[in-house]
Coordinates of C-alpha atoms in Angstrom, one line a residue:
M1 CA 118.1 112.1 76.8
K2 CA 115.6 109.6 78.4
R3 CA 113.3 109.7 81.4
S4 CA 111.7 106.5 82.6
I5 CA 108.5 105.6 84.3
S6 CA 109.2 102.1 85.5
R7 CA 107.1 99.6 87.4
R8 CA 108.8 96.4 88.5
S9 CA 106.0 94.1 89.7
F10 CA 106.9 90.5 89.2
L11 CA 103.9 88.2 88.8
K12 CA 103.9 84.5 88.5
A13 CA 103.9 83.4 84.9
A14 CA 100.7 81.4 85.3
G15 CA 98.7 84.5 85.5
M16 CA 100.6 86.3 82.8
L17 CA 100.4 83.3 80.4
G18 CA 96.8 82.7 81.0
A19 CA 96.1 86.4 80.0
A20 CA 98.4 86.7 77.0
G21 CA 100.2 83.5 76.2
V22 CA 103.3 85.5 75.4
L23 CA 105.7 84.9 78.3
A24 CA 106.5 81.3 77.8
A25 CA 110.0 81.6 79.3
C26 CA 108.8 82.8 82.8
G27 CA 108.3 80.7 85.8
G28 CA 105.2 80.4 87.9
S29 CA 102.7 78.2 89.5
S30 CA 102.6 74.6 88.4
T31 CA 99.8 73.0 86.6
A32 CA 99.7 70.5 83.8
S33 CA 97.2 68.8 81.5
S34 CA 97.5 66.8 78.4
T35 CA 95.6 65.7 75.3
S36 CA 96.6 63.2 72.6
A37 CA 96.1 63.2 68.9
A38 CA 97.0 60.4 66.5
A39 CA 98.7 61.1 63.3
S40 CA 95.6 60.2 61.3
S41 CA 93.6 62.9 63.0
G42 CA 93.7 66.7 62.7
A43 CA 94.1 68.8 59.6
A44 CA 93.3 67.6 56.2
S45 CA 96.7 68.8 55.0
G46 CA 98.1 65.8 56.7
S47 CA 97.4 63.8 53.5
A48 CA 101.0 64.2 52.6
A49 CA 102.0 61.7 55.3
S50 CA 103.6 58.5 54.1
A51 CA 103.1 55.1 55.7
D52 CA 106.7 54.4 54.8
L53 CA 108.0 57.1 57.1
P54 CA 109.1 56.0 60.6
S55 CA 106.4 56.7 63.2
F56 CA 107.2 58.2 66.5
K57 CA 105.2 59.4 69.6
I58 CA 106.1 63.0 70.3
G59 CA 105.1 65.1 73.3
I60 CA 104.7 68.9 73.1
I61 CA 104.7 71.0 76.2
Y62 CA 103.4 74.6 76.1
S63 CA 101.6 77.0 78.4
S64 CA 98.2 76.8 76.7
F65 CA 96.8 75.4 73.4
T66 CA 93.5 77.3 73.7
D67 CA 94.7 80.9 73.4
V68 CA 95.3 82.5 70.0
L69 CA 99.0 81.7 69.9
G70 CA 98.8 78.3 71.4
Y71 CA 95.9 77.3 69.2
G72 CA 98.0 78.3 66.2
F73 CA 100.9 76.2 67.5
K74 CA 98.7 73.2 67.9
R75 CA 97.3 73.5 64.3
A76 CA 100.8 73.8 62.9
D77 CA 102.1 70.9 65.0
T78 CA 99.2 68.7 63.9
T79 CA 99.9 69.5 60.3
A80 CA 103.6 68.6 60.7
G81 CA 102.8 65.5 62.8
N82 CA 100.4 64.2 60.3
A83 CA 102.8 64.8 57.4
L84 CA 105.5 62.9 59.3
N85 CA 103.3 60.0 60.4
C86 CA 103.6 60.8 64.1
E87 CA 101.4 60.6 67.2
L88 CA 101.3 63.8 69.1
V89 CA 100.6 64.3 72.8
F90 CA 99.9 67.9 73.8
V91 CA 100.6 68.9 77.4
E92 CA 99.7 72.3 79.0
A93 CA 102.0 73.4 81.8
T94 CA 103.0 76.6 83.6
G95 CA 106.0 76.8 85.8
E96 CA 109.2 74.8 86.4
E97 CA 107.6 72.0 88.4
A98 CA 104.8 71.5 85.9
F99 CA 107.2 71.4 82.9
I100 CA 109.4 68.8 84.6
T101 CA 106.4 66.7 85.7
G102 CA 105.0 67.0 82.2
A103 CA 108.2 65.8 80.7
E104 CA 108.4 62.9 83.1
N105 CA 104.8 61.9 82.3
L106 CA 105.5 62.0 78.6
I107 CA 108.6 59.8 79.1
Q108 CA 106.5 57.3 81.1
S109 CA 103.8 57.3 78.5
G110 CA 106.3 56.1 75.9
C111 CA 107.2 59.2 74.0
D112 CA 110.2 59.0 71.8
G113 CA 110.8 62.8 71.8
I114 CA 109.6 66.0 73.4
V115 CA 109.3 69.6 72.2
A116 CA 109.1 72.1 75.1
S117 CA 108.8 75.9 75.4
Q118 CA 110.7 75.8 78.7
I119 CA 113.8 73.8 79.5
Y120 CA 115.2 72.9 82.9
G121 CA 118.1 70.8 84.0
A122 CA 115.9 68.0 85.4
M123 CA 114.2 67.7 82.1
I124 CA 117.5 67.3 80.2
E125 CA 118.7 64.7 82.7
A126 CA 115.4 62.8 82.7
C127 CA 115.3 62.7 78.9
D128 CA 118.9 61.6 78.6
K129 CA 118.4 58.8 81.1
A130 CA 115.3 57.5 79.2
G131 CA 116.9 57.9 75.8
V132 CA 114.3 60.5 74.8
Y133 CA 115.3 63.4 72.5
L134 CA 114.5 67.0 73.7
M135 CA 114.0 70.1 71.6
Y136 CA 113.7 73.6 72.9
S137 CA 111.2 75.8 71.0
G138 CA 110.5 79.5 71.1
N139 CA 113.5 80.6 73.1
T140 CA 117.2 79.8 73.8
I141 CA 119.2 78.9 76.9
T142 CA 121.0 81.8 78.4
D143 CA 122.0 80.4 81.8
P144 CA 125.7 79.4 81.4
D145 CA 125.4 76.3 83.6
L146 CA 122.2 75.0 81.9
K147 CA 123.7 75.7 78.5
K148 CA 126.8 73.7 79.4
L149 CA 124.6 70.8 80.5
A150 CA 122.5 70.9 77.4
V151 CA 125.3 71.2 74.9
A152 CA 127.1 68.2 76.4
N153 CA 124.0 66.1 76.4
A154 CA 123.5 63.6 73.6
H155 CA 119.7 63.7 73.7
Y156 CA 119.4 67.5 73.7
V157 CA 118.8 68.5 70.0
G158 CA 118.9 72.3 70.1
S159 CA 116.8 75.4 70.1
I160 CA 114.8 77.5 67.7
M161 CA 113.2 80.9 68.1
E162 CA 112.1 84.0 66.3
D163 CA 114.6 86.8 65.8
N164 CA 113.1 89.2 68.3
Y165 CA 115.9 91.8 68.0
A166 CA 115.5 92.1 64.2
A167 CA 111.7 92.3 64.5
A168 CA 111.8 95.0 67.1
Y169 CA 114.4 96.9 65.2
A170 CA 112.1 96.7 62.1
A171 CA 109.3 98.1 64.1
C172 CA 111.4 101.0 65.1
Q173 CA 112.4 101.6 61.5
A174 CA 108.7 101.7 60.6
L175 CA 108.1 104.3 63.3
Y176 CA 111.1 106.3 62.1
D177 CA 109.9 106.1 58.4
A178 CA 106.5 107.4 59.5
G179 CA 108.2 110.5 60.9
S180 CA 108.1 109.7 64.6
R181 CA 111.0 111.0 66.7
N182 CA 109.7 111.3 70.3
W183 CA 109.1 107.8 71.5
A184 CA 107.8 105.8 74.5
Y185 CA 107.8 102.0 74.8
T186 CA 106.5 99.2 76.9
S187 CA 108.5 96.0 77.8
I188 CA 109.5 93.7 80.6
P189 CA 112.3 94.6 83.0
I190 CA 115.7 93.4 81.7
G191 CA 116.7 90.0 83.0
V192 CA 113.3 88.5 83.4
V193 CA 112.5 87.1 79.9
A194 CA 115.3 86.7 77.4
H195 CA 113.4 87.5 74.2
Y196 CA 111.9 90.6 75.8
D197 CA 115.5 91.7 76.6
L198 CA 116.2 91.5 72.9
R199 CA 113.2 93.7 72.1
T200 CA 114.2 96.3 74.6
K201 CA 117.8 96.4 73.4
A202 CA 116.6 96.9 69.8
V203 CA 114.6 100.0 70.8
E204 CA 117.4 101.4 72.9
N205 CA 120.0 100.7 70.2
F206 CA 117.9 102.2 67.4
A207 CA 117.6 105.4 69.4
A208 CA 121.3 105.5 70.2
E209 CA 122.0 105.1 66.5
H210 CA 119.6 107.9 65.4
S211 CA 120.5 111.2 67.0
D212 CA 117.1 112.7 66.1
V213 CA 115.2 110.0 68.1
T214 CA 114.5 110.6 71.8
I215 CA 113.1 108.0 74.1
K216 CA 111.0 110.1 76.4
A217 CA 109.7 107.3 78.6
N218 CA 109.3 103.6 79.0
Y219 CA 107.0 101.4 81.1
L220 CA 108.6 98.2 82.3
T221 CA 106.4 95.7 83.9
S222 CA 105.8 92.0 84.3
D223 CA 102.1 92.6 85.0
I224 CA 100.2 93.0 81.8
T225 CA 97.1 94.1 83.6
T226 CA 98.8 97.5 84.4
L227 CA 99.7 98.3 80.8
A228 CA 96.7 100.6 80.2
D229 CA 97.5 102.6 83.3
G230 CA 101.2 102.8 82.4
T231 CA 100.5 103.9 78.9
T232 CA 98.0 106.6 80.1
Q233 CA 100.7 107.9 82.5
M234 CA 103.2 108.3 79.7
L235 CA 100.8 109.9 77.4
A236 CA 99.8 112.5 80.0
A237 CA 103.4 113.2 81.1
Y238 CA 104.8 113.6 77.6
P239 CA 102.3 115.3 75.3
E240 CA 105.0 115.6 72.6
L241 CA 105.0 111.8 72.1
D242 CA 104.6 110.9 68.4
G243 CA 105.8 107.2 68.4
F244 CA 105.0 104.2 70.6
F245 CA 106.6 100.8 70.5
D246 CA 104.7 98.0 72.4
A247 CA 106.9 95.0 73.1
F248 CA 103.9 93.1 74.4
G249 CA 101.6 93.6 71.5
S250 CA 98.8 94.5 73.9
A251 CA 95.3 95.6 72.8
S252 CA 95.1 97.7 76.0
V253 CA 98.1 99.8 75.0
L254 CA 96.6 100.8 71.6
A255 CA 93.2 101.3 73.2
S256 CA 94.7 103.7 75.7
I257 CA 96.2 105.7 72.9
Y258 CA 92.8 106.0 71.3
S259 CA 91.1 106.7 74.6
A260 CA 93.4 109.7 75.2
N261 CA 92.6 111.0 71.6
K262 CA 96.3 110.7 70.8
N263 CA 95.9 108.5 67.7
E264 CA 96.1 111.3 65.3
N265 CA 99.5 112.3 66.6
I266 CA 101.1 109.0 67.6
K267 CA 102.2 106.1 65.4
Y268 CA 102.1 102.7 66.9
A269 CA 104.2 99.6 66.3
C270 CA 104.1 96.3 68.2
M271 CA 105.4 92.8 68.5
N272 CA 102.8 90.1 67.8
T273 CA 99.3 91.1 66.7
H274 CA 96.0 91.8 68.5
E275 CA 92.5 93.1 68.0
G276 CA 92.7 96.6 66.7
C277 CA 95.9 96.3 64.7
E278 CA 94.2 96.2 61.3
S279 CA 91.6 98.9 62.1
G280 CA 94.5 101.0 63.4
M281 CA 96.4 100.4 60.2
E282 CA 93.3 101.6 58.2
D283 CA 93.3 105.0 59.9
G284 CA 97.1 105.3 59.8
T285 CA 97.9 104.9 63.5
V286 CA 99.4 101.4 63.3
V287 CA 102.5 101.2 61.1
F288 CA 103.8 97.8 62.0
F289 CA 102.9 94.5 63.7
C290 CA 104.5 91.1 63.4
S291 CA 103.4 87.5 64.0
G292 CA 103.4 84.2 62.1
Q293 CA 105.3 82.2 64.8
Y294 CA 103.3 79.0 64.2
P295 CA 105.7 77.4 61.7
T296 CA 108.6 77.9 64.1
Q297 CA 106.9 75.7 66.6
A298 CA 106.2 73.0 64.0
T299 CA 109.7 73.3 62.5
S300 CA 111.1 72.4 66.0
L301 CA 109.0 69.2 65.7
C302 CA 110.7 68.6 62.3
M303 CA 114.1 69.1 63.8
L304 CA 113.2 66.6 66.6
Y305 CA 112.0 64.1 63.9
N306 CA 115.4 64.4 62.2
A307 CA 117.1 63.4 65.4
L308 CA 114.7 60.5 65.9
C309 CA 115.5 59.3 62.4
G310 CA 119.2 59.0 63.3
Y311 CA 120.5 62.6 62.8
P312 CA 120.8 63.9 66.4
D313 CA 123.7 66.2 65.5
L314 CA 121.6 68.3 63.2
F315 CA 122.8 71.6 64.8
P316 CA 126.4 72.6 64.1
D317 CA 126.3 74.3 67.6
K318 CA 123.6 73.2 70.0
G319 CA 124.4 76.2 72.2
E320 CA 123.1 78.6 69.5
A321 CA 119.5 78.9 68.5
L322 CA 118.3 78.8 64.9
L323 CA 116.7 82.2 64.4
R324 CA 113.6 82.5 62.2
P325 CA 112.0 85.8 61.3
F326 CA 108.5 87.0 62.2
I327 CA 106.2 87.9 59.4
Y328 CA 106.2 91.7 59.2
V329 CA 103.0 93.5 58.3
T330 CA 103.3 97.2 57.4
N331 CA 100.2 97.9 55.3
L332 CA 96.7 96.6 54.6
D333 CA 97.7 94.6 51.6
E334 CA 100.2 92.6 53.7
A335 CA 97.6 92.2 56.4
A336 CA 95.2 90.7 53.9
V337 CA 97.8 88.1 52.9
F338 CA 98.7 87.5 56.5
N339 CA 95.1 86.7 57.3
K340 CA 94.9 84.4 54.2
Y341 CA 97.5 82.1 55.7
F342 CA 97.2 82.6 59.5
A343 CA 93.6 83.2 60.4
E344 CA 92.1 80.9 63.1
E345 CA 90.0 79.0 60.6
I346 CA 93.2 78.0 58.6
P347 CA 94.0 74.4 59.6
D348 CA 97.6 74.7 58.5
P349 CA 98.8 78.2 59.4
G350 CA 102.0 79.2 57.6
Y351 CA 103.6 76.2 56.0
T352 CA 101.7 73.3 54.5
A353 CA 102.2 69.5 55.1
E354 CA 104.5 69.5 52.1
Q355 CA 107.0 71.9 53.6
Y356 CA 107.0 70.0 56.9
L357 CA 107.6 66.8 55.0
T358 CA 110.6 68.3 53.4
L359 CA 112.0 69.7 56.7
G360 CA 111.3 66.5 58.6
T361 CA 113.2 64.3 56.1
C362 CA 116.0 66.7 54.9
H363 CA 118.7 65.7 57.5
D364 CA 120.4 69.0 56.7
F365 CA 120.7 72.1 58.9
A366 CA 121.3 74.2 55.8
V367 CA 117.7 73.4 54.6
F368 CA 116.3 74.8 57.9
E369 CA 118.5 77.9 57.5
Q370 CA 117.2 78.5 54.0
Y371 CA 113.6 78.1 55.1
A372 CA 114.2 80.6 57.8
K373 CA 115.9 83.0 55.4
D374 CA 113.0 82.8 52.9
Y375 CA 110.2 83.1 55.4
S376 CA 108.1 86.1 54.5
I377 CA 104.7 87.2 53.2
A378 CA 106.1 87.2 49.6
E379 CA 107.5 83.6 50.0
L380 CA 104.2 82.4 51.5
E381 CA 102.5 83.7 48.4
K382 CA 104.8 81.7 46.2
L383 CA 104.5 78.5 48.3
R384 CA 100.7 78.6 48.7
G385 CA 99.4 80.9 46.0

């Protein structure tokens, strides 16, 4: 049995992205800016670059490279670009018009390929006309007409994203294993952002598959500024709550649980990570968070590089995204390892230049699949020590 508290307020993605950097697939107001980095600059881990490798100019379009997630993406991209002897141009954009303009400007500047976190038909057509390869990172195409256009296009490489369903399901399992049975959750209304749809479906399916789990309430919004109020409403309306899944990974949600003095009774699991996750794990409130998306962004650059080197048909099916896992953190030991490889002061978060060099020159989709399969805290320990 489920009762819902829903708020459907659709804000422009520019405001949402500026606040959290997590809704890269949304539309919004249009702004764009760019910075350029030569292959010789950036992280010291770029020493694996070989002068014998073909050099390309690659544009990367994302909402912001200054927030936590975007800054991590830029560091990972720089590591991969250095390893593959490439010049990178970083463009910040929000909204359809800005992404299209950003792509057109990159084409005019002489870029050989583009990695983008949003894809539109005009971008696909412009890249094809100019002979520029286009890679979709962080999401997949769900619109049937756009997918048909992309799959048929010779210069569309494919898409890569995290397995949001699996991560959200794992978060639910952590709540269940912690003894929680009466849940509430936050997310975005279905149909607005594809990867949030997957997170919501995972929670609903988990509850449907476990008869002793009841979803007491949910708070669905596209306005992250209302999450604290929405959480407080649910906590007040359902004092029996003992589990909370936060699809946003918002510090305001966890803070609201503490402010209501519910942290001793409620276990919290979230997508992404935020300030408060580790301290919450220390006192037993937080049982799960996940992150580590940075190598996915740079892996998309490696896939694009394969296409530029003469292997444009890397994907067996360009209509299906390559799924990579998040890094799951369920205890303080795992959190310590996570920080060791993903903290902001780490120049090459996740993979090192050596891994990107392998991916960029493998010419084999199976290698990318294996890297995705092996991606975990334990594997990072083996790779990096």
